[in-house]
Amino acid sequence: MPIYLLLVGIPVLIGLAALAISSDERRPWILPFGFTVHAAAVSACWKSLPPAAASGWFYIDQLDLVVLSLSSALFVICSIYCLEYLRLRKDRHNRLFTACLSFILAAVTLVCVSRHMGLLWVGMEAATLAAAPLVHFNHNERSLEATWKYLMMGSLGIGLALLGTFFLALSALPYQGPGDPLVIDTLLSRAGTLSVPWLKGAFIFLLVGYGTKMGLAPLHSWKPDTYGEAPGVAGVILAGVVTSTAFLGILRAFQVCAAAGLADFARDLLVLMGLLSIATAAAFIIGQRDFKRMLAYSSVEHMGILALGVGLGPAGSSAALLHLINNGLTKGVLFLAAGNIHRAFGGKTMDHARGALRRAPISATLFLLGFVAITGSPPFAPFVSEFSILRAAVNGGRLGVAIGFVALLAVIFIGMATTVLSVVYGVPPDKESKQAARGDSPLLVAAPMAFMAGVVFLGLWLPGWLTSVLGDAARLLNGSQP
């Protein structure tokens, strides 16, 4: 139990400290310290998984470890970026921003360490609420509208997920055994006795509910406004952390379905939602003039790729989990570089931002490399995971899915290239916006460079320990012990 209290408690204490510190200048400095301590505690779990605690309500398996480690790493790197970003944003008080950033880490950690579906739901709801002040950080009409959309759609999603959790509990009735019927391990051990109609209903509601939090189509409508108006660092946390933990909620429901012999039913729905999301992204990314909204549709695409990968079976599941990591790192490059370009031009559309290589050369280069990586081009890490998902489709005899997948990726590549190349190359506008500011500074480019180093590293070499953990997690997911 102490390790679980430590993992959730550290970011809570950092958040409370942020609320207590009066100085806007000193407050952000507690983030790198606190998040590094959290990362060290997560690292200890890699040496040996901690035992279950509180009657099985808390435990970390390989699946949790992947999501928790990615989340912790993203927070540490983003905290470095925050030091300079919040220093430049002296026009805004950062008390709520820094506190809520810490509370999000506490909430997503709770999602990862919880084995109880009800407690997992509580963690997701807390993460949603804690992220809202980050979206509204700029305090203008557009950010207010984006925040309301985010909260309204998030509430819809979390309501559907709650209904799915109730259905899951009903599927276990009558229950007279030890422990709580909503603990994952209890559900898995009794999978053969669960009510099939209630379990199918539970998966559908959990898929749609947590899928809304992920931004799977057709419930993705909050993403363009939210990602478009939120600061770049908030975009990284939403696109790389909050969506990943929502995906974990879907994976838990899938795990129960697979154990109950309903794997094919769940996989078909995941493939459908995955392809629909990728197709939706392809349709809206063409002609997109706002490069931050373009990244939102790219996120819809990659959430679809995650769902598609798991829907293609064990081989696709392992690739999807690798893609979860690759997507988080690459979104770190893109959102932070896009935020730097936004500040350099005082605008985020192709009408305002042109010739970024001349005004913010390092950020523009990172933005260009991030585009190449996120579109699945070699030698970057997303190429490895997307190619593995494609291979799983071909080897599984799903040639129609494979052809559709490649065709949609090609459309998205063309659509993103049109926007990105226009922003990066060309001649900057003659008159600088009144809001324009310097885009490149050491701390502002260090964080996206660190993310890019990870993207290149995983594209060139996959460590054996990482492959082993991903394989174990995929086996757990599909109903076998690692």
Tab-separated table of C-alpha atoms in Angstrom:
chain	number	residue	atom	x	y	z
A	1	MET	CA	0.000	0.000	0.000
A	2	PRO	CA	2.768	2.567	0.748
A	3	ILE	CA	3.964	2.629	-2.873
A	4	TYR	CA	0.437	3.361	-4.121
A	5	LEU	CA	-0.011	6.133	-1.570
A	6	LEU	CA	3.363	7.522	-2.615
A	7	LEU	CA	2.523	7.469	-6.333
A	8	VAL	CA	-0.798	9.280	-5.887
A	9	GLY	CA	0.262	11.400	-2.917
A	10	ILE	CA	3.387	13.018	-4.405
A	11	PRO	CA	1.554	14.977	-7.130
A	12	VAL	CA	-1.248	15.825	-4.685
A	13	LEU	CA	1.307	17.364	-2.301
A	14	ILE	CA	2.961	19.236	-5.171
A	15	GLY	CA	-0.422	20.599	-6.191
A	16	LEU	CA	-1.202	21.734	-2.647
A	17	ALA	CA	2.234	23.342	-2.391
A	18	ALA	CA	1.560	25.189	-5.661
A	19	LEU	CA	-1.642	26.574	-4.166
A	20	ALA	CA	0.227	27.677	-1.034
A	21	ILE	CA	3.197	29.408	-2.700
A	22	SER	CA	2.476	33.086	-3.244
A	23	SER	CA	5.134	33.908	-5.857
A	24	ASP	CA	4.337	33.338	-9.535
A	25	GLU	CA	8.090	33.328	-10.261
A	26	ARG	CA	9.050	30.610	-7.732
A	27	ARG	CA	5.952	28.394	-8.007
A	28	PRO	CA	6.773	26.622	-11.332
A	29	TRP	CA	10.124	25.426	-9.951
A	30	ILE	CA	8.426	22.873	-7.702
A	31	LEU	CA	7.071	21.038	-10.759
A	32	PRO	CA	10.344	19.519	-12.075
A	33	PHE	CA	11.336	18.508	-8.542
A	34	GLY	CA	7.990	16.900	-7.663
A	35	PHE	CA	7.471	15.189	-11.017
A	36	THR	CA	11.016	13.789	-10.947
A	37	VAL	CA	10.359	12.242	-7.522
A	38	HIS	CA	7.157	10.737	-8.948
A	39	ALA	CA	9.110	9.376	-11.922
A	40	ALA	CA	11.655	7.828	-9.540
A	41	ALA	CA	8.825	6.050	-7.672
A	42	VAL	CA	7.463	4.758	-11.005
A	43	SER	CA	10.954	3.567	-11.963
A	44	ALA	CA	11.071	1.474	-8.785
A	45	CYS	CA	8.041	-0.450	-10.068
A	46	TRP	CA	10.078	-1.606	-13.078
A	47	LYS	CA	12.475	-3.519	-10.815
A	48	SER	CA	9.626	-5.547	-9.310
A	49	LEU	CA	5.891	-5.021	-9.535
A	50	PRO	CA	4.476	-4.096	-6.104
A	51	PRO	CA	2.033	-6.580	-4.537
A	52	ALA	CA	-1.705	-5.974	-4.583
A	53	ALA	CA	-3.125	-3.933	-1.711
A	54	ALA	CA	-6.485	-3.053	-0.130
A	55	SER	CA	-8.209	-6.352	-1.029
A	56	GLY	CA	-7.023	-6.137	-4.616
A	57	TRP	CA	-8.267	-2.594	-5.229
A	58	PHE	CA	-4.704	-1.460	-6.019
A	59	TYR	CA	-2.174	-3.242	-8.201
A	60	ILE	CA	0.131	-2.459	-11.116
A	61	ASP	CA	0.492	-4.932	-13.969
A	62	GLN	CA	2.477	-4.556	-17.179
A	63	LEU	CA	-0.380	-2.716	-18.895
A	64	ASP	CA	-0.603	-0.133	-16.111
A	65	LEU	CA	3.174	0.175	-16.028
A	66	VAL	CA	3.342	1.197	-19.698
A	67	VAL	CA	0.693	3.933	-19.345
A	68	LEU	CA	1.970	5.150	-15.962
A	69	SER	CA	5.591	5.366	-17.135
A	70	LEU	CA	4.640	7.265	-20.291
A	71	SER	CA	2.517	9.701	-18.272
A	72	SER	CA	5.235	10.308	-15.694
A	73	ALA	CA	7.901	10.885	-18.370
A	74	LEU	CA	5.711	13.360	-20.258
A	75	PHE	CA	5.044	15.319	-17.067
A	76	VAL	CA	8.747	15.537	-16.177
A	77	ILE	CA	9.740	16.876	-19.600
A	78	CYS	CA	6.769	19.251	-19.783
A	79	SER	CA	7.658	20.651	-16.349
A	80	ILE	CA	10.998	21.843	-17.779
A	81	TYR	CA	9.124	23.594	-20.572
A	82	CYS	CA	6.753	25.179	-18.050
A	83	LEU	CA	9.616	27.037	-16.358
A	84	GLU	CA	10.202	29.237	-19.394
A	85	TYR	CA	6.637	29.238	-20.694
A	86	LEU	CA	5.160	30.495	-17.434
A	87	ARG	CA	7.991	33.040	-17.082
A	88	LEU	CA	7.013	34.481	-20.464
A	89	ARG	CA	3.323	34.466	-19.520
A	90	LYS	CA	3.584	37.012	-16.737
A	91	ASP	CA	0.232	38.353	-17.880
A	92	ARG	CA	-1.414	35.304	-16.328
A	93	HIS	CA	-1.229	34.041	-12.747
A	94	ASN	CA	0.003	30.449	-12.770
A	95	ARG	CA	-1.249	29.239	-9.359
A	96	LEU	CA	-4.209	27.301	-10.753
A	97	PHE	CA	-2.248	26.149	-13.814
A	98	THR	CA	0.594	24.559	-11.828
A	99	ALA	CA	-1.729	23.092	-9.181
A	100	CYS	CA	-4.071	21.539	-11.753
A	101	LEU	CA	-1.131	20.142	-13.704
A	102	SER	CA	-0.098	18.279	-10.543
A	103	PHE	CA	-3.649	17.151	-9.804
A	104	ILE	CA	-3.951	15.708	-13.327
A	105	LEU	CA	-0.861	13.586	-12.671
A	106	ALA	CA	-2.398	12.400	-9.379
A	107	ALA	CA	-5.677	11.530	-11.116
A	108	VAL	CA	-4.115	9.603	-14.012
A	109	THR	CA	-1.873	7.789	-11.541
A	110	LEU	CA	-5.005	6.738	-9.648
A	111	VAL	CA	-6.449	5.400	-12.911
A	112	CYS	CA	-3.288	3.371	-13.523
A	113	VAL	CA	-2.920	1.846	-10.043
A	114	SER	CA	-6.629	1.167	-9.489
A	115	ARG	CA	-7.979	-2.328	-10.141
A	116	HIS	CA	-11.546	-1.279	-9.322
A	117	MET	CA	-13.566	-0.064	-12.298
A	118	GLY	CA	-15.464	2.406	-10.132
A	119	LEU	CA	-12.276	3.929	-8.749
A	120	LEU	CA	-10.833	4.048	-12.274
A	121	TRP	CA	-13.903	6.056	-13.293
A	122	VAL	CA	-13.343	8.461	-10.381
A	123	GLY	CA	-9.746	9.005	-11.503
A	124	MET	CA	-10.830	9.776	-15.074
A	125	GLU	CA	-13.453	12.252	-13.883
A	126	ALA	CA	-10.894	13.980	-11.650
A	127	ALA	CA	-8.438	14.245	-14.552
A	128	THR	CA	-11.150	15.782	-16.752
A	129	LEU	CA	-12.053	18.423	-14.196
A	130	ALA	CA	-8.428	19.235	-13.362
A	131	ALA	CA	-7.603	19.781	-17.051
A	132	ALA	CA	-10.340	22.371	-17.603
A	133	PRO	CA	-8.405	25.340	-16.065
A	134	LEU	CA	-5.465	24.526	-18.366
A	135	VAL	CA	-7.702	24.848	-21.426
A	136	HIS	CA	-9.023	28.197	-20.122
A	137	PHE	CA	-5.542	29.525	-19.283
A	138	ASN	CA	-5.652	32.312	-21.908
A	139	HIS	CA	-8.929	33.655	-20.478
A	140	ASN	CA	-10.433	34.847	-23.767
A	141	GLU	CA	-13.747	34.135	-25.472
A	142	ARG	CA	-12.372	31.329	-27.622
A	143	SER	CA	-10.713	29.536	-24.702
A	144	LEU	CA	-13.912	29.903	-22.653
A	145	GLU	CA	-15.961	28.353	-25.468
A	146	ALA	CA	-13.381	25.553	-25.846
A	147	THR	CA	-13.482	24.875	-22.109
A	148	TRP	CA	-17.267	24.591	-22.093
A	149	LYS	CA	-17.195	22.206	-25.071
A	150	TYR	CA	-14.511	20.159	-23.352
A	151	LEU	CA	-16.512	19.941	-20.127
A	152	MET	CA	-19.839	19.239	-21.851
A	153	MET	CA	-18.480	16.457	-24.051
A	154	GLY	CA	-16.331	15.163	-21.209
A	155	SER	CA	-19.404	14.994	-18.987
A	156	LEU	CA	-21.300	13.113	-21.671
A	157	GLY	CA	-18.441	10.646	-22.025
A	158	ILE	CA	-17.960	10.121	-18.333
A	159	GLY	CA	-21.733	9.663	-17.896
A	160	LEU	CA	-21.774	6.931	-20.526
A	161	ALA	CA	-18.719	5.325	-18.932
A	162	LEU	CA	-20.488	5.341	-15.562
A	163	LEU	CA	-23.475	3.612	-17.156
A	164	GLY	CA	-21.094	1.042	-18.642
A	165	THR	CA	-19.577	0.479	-15.195
A	166	PHE	CA	-23.061	-0.144	-13.766
A	167	PHE	CA	-23.759	-2.632	-16.569
A	168	LEU	CA	-20.482	-4.372	-15.744
A	169	ALA	CA	-21.585	-4.720	-12.121
A	170	LEU	CA	-24.965	-6.078	-13.242
A	171	SER	CA	-23.236	-8.660	-15.432
A	172	ALA	CA	-21.608	-10.096	-12.285
A	173	LEU	CA	-24.899	-10.546	-10.369
A	174	PRO	CA	-25.770	-12.562	-8.379
A	175	TYR	CA	-22.407	-12.330	-6.614
A	176	GLN	CA	-21.722	-13.954	-3.249
A	177	GLY	CA	-17.952	-14.448	-3.342
A	178	PRO	CA	-15.238	-12.564	-1.489
A	179	GLY	CA	-14.202	-9.046	-2.444
A	180	ASP	CA	-15.891	-6.522	-4.698
A	181	PRO	CA	-17.374	-7.684	-8.032
A	182	LEU	CA	-16.004	-4.616	-9.861
A	183	VAL	CA	-12.364	-5.449	-9.080
A	184	ILE	CA	-10.700	-6.454	-12.360
A	185	ASP	CA	-9.211	-9.672	-10.996
A	186	THR	CA	-12.604	-10.749	-9.598
A	187	LEU	CA	-14.231	-10.083	-12.965
A	188	LEU	CA	-11.505	-12.024	-14.780
A	189	SER	CA	-11.722	-15.003	-12.425
A	190	ARG	CA	-15.533	-15.157	-12.866
A	191	ALA	CA	-15.563	-14.205	-16.553
A	192	GLY	CA	-17.248	-17.459	-17.593
A	193	THR	CA	-20.232	-16.786	-15.318
A	194	LEU	CA	-20.866	-13.153	-16.344
A	195	SER	CA	-24.135	-12.296	-18.064
A	196	VAL	CA	-23.335	-11.968	-21.769
A	197	PRO	CA	-26.030	-9.363	-22.658
A	198	TRP	CA	-25.062	-7.107	-19.731
A	199	LEU	CA	-21.353	-7.550	-20.526
A	200	LYS	CA	-21.870	-6.632	-24.191
A	201	GLY	CA	-23.853	-3.570	-23.110
A	202	ALA	CA	-21.118	-2.646	-20.630
A	203	PHE	CA	-18.412	-2.815	-23.300
A	204	ILE	CA	-20.413	-0.683	-25.738
A	205	PHE	CA	-21.044	2.041	-23.145
A	206	LEU	CA	-17.468	1.949	-21.838
A	207	LEU	CA	-16.097	2.092	-25.392
A	208	VAL	CA	-18.258	5.082	-26.291
A	209	GLY	CA	-17.794	6.755	-22.890
A	210	TYR	CA	-14.028	6.466	-22.580
A	211	GLY	CA	-13.816	6.784	-26.382
A	212	THR	CA	-15.287	10.276	-26.002
A	213	LYS	CA	-12.488	11.093	-23.556
A	214	MET	CA	-9.982	9.728	-26.072
A	215	GLY	CA	-11.528	11.657	-28.943
A	216	LEU	CA	-12.617	8.687	-31.028
A	217	ALA	CA	-15.031	9.640	-33.826
A	218	PRO	CA	-17.893	10.475	-33.890
A	219	LEU	CA	-17.584	11.941	-30.359
A	220	HIS	CA	-14.394	13.889	-31.074
A	221	SER	CA	-15.988	17.332	-31.579
A	222	TRP	CA	-14.383	18.801	-28.434
A	223	LYS	CA	-10.843	18.194	-29.660
A	224	PRO	CA	-10.340	20.839	-32.387
A	225	ASP	CA	-11.465	23.720	-30.167
A	226	THR	CA	-9.764	22.405	-27.037
A	227	TYR	CA	-6.398	21.650	-28.609
A	228	GLY	CA	-6.627	24.784	-30.717
A	229	GLU	CA	-7.072	27.127	-27.743
A	230	ALA	CA	-5.120	25.356	-24.982
A	231	PRO	CA	-1.432	26.181	-24.416
A	232	GLY	CA	0.964	23.772	-26.112
A	233	VAL	CA	1.958	22.103	-22.853
A	234	ALA	CA	-1.719	21.442	-22.073
A	235	GLY	CA	-2.043	19.919	-25.542
A	236	VAL	CA	0.762	17.469	-24.734
A	237	ILE	CA	-0.899	16.437	-21.465
A	238	LEU	CA	-4.319	16.023	-23.072
A	239	ALA	CA	-3.104	14.261	-26.229
A	240	GLY	CA	-0.417	12.127	-24.616
A	241	VAL	CA	-1.611	11.449	-21.064
A	242	VAL	CA	-5.360	11.938	-20.531
A	243	THR	CA	-6.262	10.160	-23.777
A	244	SER	CA	-3.889	7.297	-22.936
A	245	THR	CA	-5.505	6.730	-19.542
A	246	ALA	CA	-8.979	6.802	-21.154
A	247	PHE	CA	-7.680	4.154	-23.538
A	248	LEU	CA	-6.617	2.128	-20.497
A	249	GLY	CA	-10.250	2.161	-19.336
A	250	ILE	CA	-11.326	0.672	-22.675
A	251	LEU	CA	-8.541	-1.916	-22.485
A	252	ARG	CA	-9.764	-3.052	-19.041
A	253	ALA	CA	-13.261	-3.601	-20.451
A	254	PHE	CA	-11.769	-5.426	-23.442
A	255	GLN	CA	-9.718	-7.620	-21.093
A	256	VAL	CA	-12.895	-8.772	-19.310
A	257	CYS	CA	-14.665	-9.407	-22.643
A	258	ALA	CA	-11.712	-11.463	-23.912
A	259	ALA	CA	-11.715	-13.557	-20.725
A	260	ALA	CA	-15.475	-14.115	-21.148
A	261	GLY	CA	-15.082	-15.351	-24.720
A	262	LEU	CA	-16.370	-12.130	-26.310
A	263	ALA	CA	-13.051	-11.052	-27.829
A	264	ASP	CA	-14.330	-11.158	-31.433
A	265	PHE	CA	-17.359	-9.017	-30.533
A	266	ALA	CA	-15.129	-6.390	-28.870
A	267	ARG	CA	-12.483	-6.493	-31.618
A	268	ASP	CA	-15.035	-5.854	-34.360
A	269	LEU	CA	-16.272	-2.755	-32.546
A	270	LEU	CA	-12.706	-1.517	-32.017
A	271	VAL	CA	-11.846	-1.972	-35.695
A	272	LEU	CA	-15.022	-0.103	-36.674
A	273	MET	CA	-14.335	2.806	-34.291
A	274	GLY	CA	-10.677	2.862	-35.294
A	275	LEU	CA	-11.298	3.104	-39.036
A	276	LEU	CA	-14.111	5.625	-38.525
A	277	SER	CA	-11.772	7.848	-36.493
A	278	ILE	CA	-8.963	7.656	-39.039
A	279	ALA	CA	-11.418	8.401	-41.878
A	280	THR	CA	-12.860	11.370	-39.965
A	281	ALA	CA	-9.377	12.765	-39.409
A	282	ALA	CA	-8.564	12.338	-43.100
A	283	ALA	CA	-11.730	14.212	-44.103
A	284	PHE	CA	-11.138	17.212	-41.814
A	285	ILE	CA	-7.352	17.493	-42.006
A	286	ILE	CA	-7.465	18.349	-45.710
A	287	GLY	CA	-7.445	22.119	-46.164
A	288	GLN	CA	-6.931	22.772	-42.440
A	289	ARG	CA	-5.422	26.278	-42.109
A	290	ASP	CA	-5.086	26.302	-38.302
A	291	PHE	CA	-2.044	24.194	-37.460
A	292	LYS	CA	-3.101	23.555	-33.844
A	293	ARG	CA	-6.528	22.323	-34.966
A	294	MET	CA	-4.659	20.170	-37.483
A	295	LEU	CA	-2.862	18.529	-34.564
A	296	ALA	CA	-6.249	17.881	-32.943
A	297	TYR	CA	-7.400	15.921	-35.996
A	298	SER	CA	-4.052	14.134	-36.021
A	299	SER	CA	-4.823	13.082	-32.455
A	300	VAL	CA	-8.224	11.733	-33.576
A	301	GLU	CA	-6.352	9.727	-36.220
A	302	HIS	CA	-3.911	8.210	-33.744
A	303	MET	CA	-6.608	7.340	-31.228
A	304	GLY	CA	-8.207	5.457	-34.112
A	305	ILE	CA	-4.921	3.683	-34.817
A	306	LEU	CA	-4.748	2.553	-31.173
A	307	ALA	CA	-8.278	1.129	-31.313
A	308	LEU	CA	-7.602	-0.507	-34.676
A	309	GLY	CA	-4.410	-2.152	-33.408
A	310	VAL	CA	-6.099	-3.785	-30.417
A	311	GLY	CA	-8.982	-4.848	-32.656
A	312	LEU	CA	-6.574	-6.788	-34.867
A	313	GLY	CA	-5.662	-9.319	-32.165
A	314	PRO	CA	-2.576	-10.071	-30.043
A	315	ALA	CA	0.007	-8.973	-32.649
A	316	GLY	CA	-1.863	-5.729	-33.214
A	317	SER	CA	-2.266	-5.198	-29.452
A	318	SER	CA	1.474	-5.199	-28.835
A	319	ALA	CA	1.966	-2.769	-31.723
A	320	ALA	CA	-0.852	-0.560	-30.422
A	321	LEU	CA	0.782	-0.332	-26.996
A	322	LEU	CA	4.063	0.643	-28.653
A	323	HIS	CA	2.124	3.224	-30.663
A	324	LEU	CA	0.697	4.590	-27.415
A	325	ILE	CA	4.254	5.481	-26.378
A	326	ASN	CA	5.266	6.737	-29.829
A	327	ASN	CA	2.173	8.908	-30.143
A	328	GLY	CA	2.761	10.486	-26.720
A	329	LEU	CA	6.383	11.355	-27.487
A	330	THR	CA	5.666	12.682	-30.976
A	331	LYS	CA	2.737	14.767	-29.789
A	332	GLY	CA	5.164	16.244	-27.266
A	333	VAL	CA	7.363	17.450	-30.128
A	334	LEU	CA	4.480	18.787	-32.204
A	335	PHE	CA	2.430	20.597	-29.562
A	336	LEU	CA	5.410	22.303	-27.910
A	337	ALA	CA	6.961	23.312	-31.240
A	338	ALA	CA	3.551	24.534	-32.447
A	339	GLY	CA	3.203	26.576	-29.252
A	340	ASN	CA	6.591	28.214	-29.897
A	341	ILE	CA	5.621	29.051	-33.496
A	342	HIS	CA	2.280	30.412	-32.292
A	343	ARG	CA	4.074	32.810	-29.966
A	344	ALA	CA	6.634	33.773	-32.631
A	345	PHE	CA	3.865	34.933	-34.997
A	346	GLY	CA	1.060	35.826	-32.629
A	347	GLY	CA	-1.296	33.594	-34.637
A	348	LYS	CA	-1.863	29.951	-35.445
A	349	THR	CA	-3.256	29.974	-38.943
A	350	MET	CA	-1.495	29.885	-42.295
A	351	ASP	CA	-2.519	33.530	-42.781
A	352	HIS	CA	-0.423	34.620	-39.775
A	353	ALA	CA	2.333	31.997	-39.557
A	354	ARG	CA	4.554	31.598	-42.626
A	355	GLY	CA	8.283	31.169	-42.951
A	356	ALA	CA	8.749	29.851	-39.428
A	357	LEU	CA	12.221	28.606	-40.351
A	358	ARG	CA	13.368	32.241	-40.502
A	359	ARG	CA	11.723	33.451	-37.293
A	360	ALA	CA	11.929	30.374	-35.040
A	361	PRO	CA	14.314	28.005	-36.863
A	362	ILE	CA	14.749	25.347	-34.166
A	363	SER	CA	11.045	25.106	-33.371
A	364	ALA	CA	10.194	25.082	-37.080
A	365	THR	CA	12.687	22.265	-37.697
A	366	LEU	CA	11.221	20.274	-34.817
A	367	PHE	CA	7.699	20.920	-36.118
A	368	LEU	CA	8.746	19.648	-39.562
A	369	LEU	CA	10.461	16.558	-38.127
A	370	GLY	CA	7.460	15.922	-35.873
A	371	PHE	CA	5.166	16.013	-38.912
A	372	VAL	CA	7.366	13.489	-40.731
A	373	ALA	CA	7.362	11.256	-37.653
A	374	ILE	CA	3.641	11.418	-36.825
A	375	THR	CA	2.688	10.558	-40.400
A	376	GLY	CA	4.476	7.220	-40.008
A	377	SER	CA	7.610	7.896	-42.032
A	378	PRO	CA	10.908	6.077	-41.346
A	379	PRO	CA	13.188	6.162	-39.439
A	380	PHE	CA	10.969	7.519	-36.659
A	381	ALA	CA	9.218	5.428	-34.000
A	382	PRO	CA	5.598	5.770	-35.257
A	383	PHE	CA	6.695	4.069	-38.487
A	384	VAL	CA	7.635	0.941	-36.509
A	385	SER	CA	4.314	0.706	-34.659
A	386	GLU	CA	2.112	1.637	-37.634
A	387	PHE	CA	3.926	-0.839	-39.875
A	388	SER	CA	3.454	-3.535	-37.198
A	389	ILE	CA	-0.284	-2.799	-37.085
A	390	LEU	CA	-0.446	-2.991	-40.878
A	391	ARG	CA	1.423	-6.309	-40.783
A	392	ALA	CA	-1.019	-7.627	-38.150
A	393	ALA	CA	-3.907	-6.766	-40.488
A	394	VAL	CA	-2.280	-8.511	-43.472
A	395	ASN	CA	-1.223	-11.585	-41.469
A	396	GLY	CA	-4.724	-11.789	-39.984
A	397	GLY	CA	-6.293	-11.897	-43.439
A	398	ARG	CA	-7.886	-8.422	-43.059
A	399	LEU	CA	-6.708	-7.152	-46.465
A	400	GLY	CA	-9.615	-4.723	-46.819
A	401	VAL	CA	-8.737	-3.160	-43.473
A	402	ALA	CA	-5.050	-2.986	-44.457
A	403	ILE	CA	-5.770	-1.281	-47.785
A	404	GLY	CA	-8.181	1.180	-46.184
A	405	PHE	CA	-5.656	1.925	-43.428
A	406	VAL	CA	-2.856	2.707	-45.892
A	407	ALA	CA	-5.125	4.791	-48.144
A	408	LEU	CA	-6.347	6.935	-45.246
A	409	LEU	CA	-2.788	7.432	-43.947
A	410	ALA	CA	-1.784	8.648	-47.411
A	411	VAL	CA	-4.625	11.208	-47.454
A	412	ILE	CA	-3.659	12.429	-43.980
A	413	PHE	CA	-0.006	12.748	-45.028
A	414	ILE	CA	-0.973	14.967	-47.956
A	415	GLY	CA	-3.331	17.063	-45.833
A	416	MET	CA	-0.798	17.637	-43.058
A	417	ALA	CA	2.027	18.306	-45.513
A	418	THR	CA	0.064	21.148	-47.109
A	419	THR	CA	-0.373	22.920	-43.779
A	420	VAL	CA	3.016	22.166	-42.230
A	421	LEU	CA	5.096	23.092	-45.276
A	422	SER	CA	3.199	26.357	-45.637
A	423	VAL	CA	3.925	27.243	-41.998
A	424	VAL	CA	7.579	26.225	-42.046
A	425	TYR	CA	8.709	27.542	-45.441
A	426	GLY	CA	8.127	30.799	-47.267
A	427	VAL	CA	8.560	34.417	-46.240
A	428	PRO	CA	7.243	35.653	-42.878
A	429	PRO	CA	4.570	38.365	-42.997
A	430	ASP	CA	6.054	41.858	-43.262
A	431	LYS	CA	4.287	43.182	-40.190
A	432	GLU	CA	4.714	41.336	-36.958
A	433	SER	CA	1.637	40.858	-34.800
A	434	LYS	CA	1.493	42.895	-31.625
A	435	GLN	CA	1.386	39.590	-29.777
A	436	ALA	CA	4.433	38.137	-31.518
A	437	ALA	CA	7.257	37.019	-29.246
A	438	ARG	CA	10.514	35.145	-29.553
A	439	GLY	CA	9.818	31.511	-30.410
A	440	ASP	CA	13.180	29.842	-29.685
A	441	SER	CA	14.945	29.925	-26.340
A	442	PRO	CA	16.980	27.144	-24.686
A	443	LEU	CA	14.273	25.966	-22.286
A	444	LEU	CA	11.508	26.282	-24.863
A	445	VAL	CA	13.273	24.036	-27.367
A	446	ALA	CA	14.961	21.659	-24.892
A	447	ALA	CA	11.713	19.839	-24.065
A	448	PRO	CA	10.596	19.178	-27.662
A	449	MET	CA	14.184	18.182	-28.506
A	450	ALA	CA	14.095	15.633	-25.658
A	451	PHE	CA	10.836	14.239	-27.024
A	452	MET	CA	12.330	14.065	-30.522
A	453	ALA	CA	15.377	12.202	-29.173
A	454	GLY	CA	12.987	9.577	-27.792
A	455	VAL	CA	11.118	9.347	-31.107
A	456	VAL	CA	14.369	8.802	-33.022
A	457	PHE	CA	15.746	6.349	-30.448
A	458	LEU	CA	12.664	4.105	-30.494
A	459	GLY	CA	12.605	4.316	-34.274
A	460	LEU	CA	16.135	2.967	-34.556
A	461	TRP	CA	16.220	0.495	-31.667
A	462	LEU	CA	13.627	-1.150	-29.455
A	463	PRO	CA	15.204	-2.222	-26.125
A	464	GLY	CA	14.574	-5.834	-25.184
A	465	TRP	CA	13.079	-4.935	-21.806
A	466	LEU	CA	10.506	-2.688	-23.492
A	467	THR	CA	9.582	-5.335	-26.064
A	468	SER	CA	9.210	-7.866	-23.241
A	469	VAL	CA	6.882	-5.643	-21.185
A	470	LEU	CA	4.777	-4.750	-24.230
A	471	GLY	CA	4.478	-8.433	-25.120
A	472	ASP	CA	3.431	-9.324	-21.556
A	473	ALA	CA	0.864	-6.503	-21.548
A	474	ALA	CA	-0.571	-7.674	-24.880
A	475	ARG	CA	-0.871	-11.232	-23.562
A	476	LEU	CA	-2.674	-9.988	-20.439
A	477	LEU	CA	-5.013	-8.001	-22.607
A	478	ASN	CA	-5.933	-10.930	-24.796
A	479	GLY	CA	-6.654	-13.377	-22.012
A	480	SER	CA	-3.392	-15.178	-21.286
A	481	GLN	CA	-0.838	-14.822	-18.520
A	482	PRO	CA	2.563	-13.277	-19.383
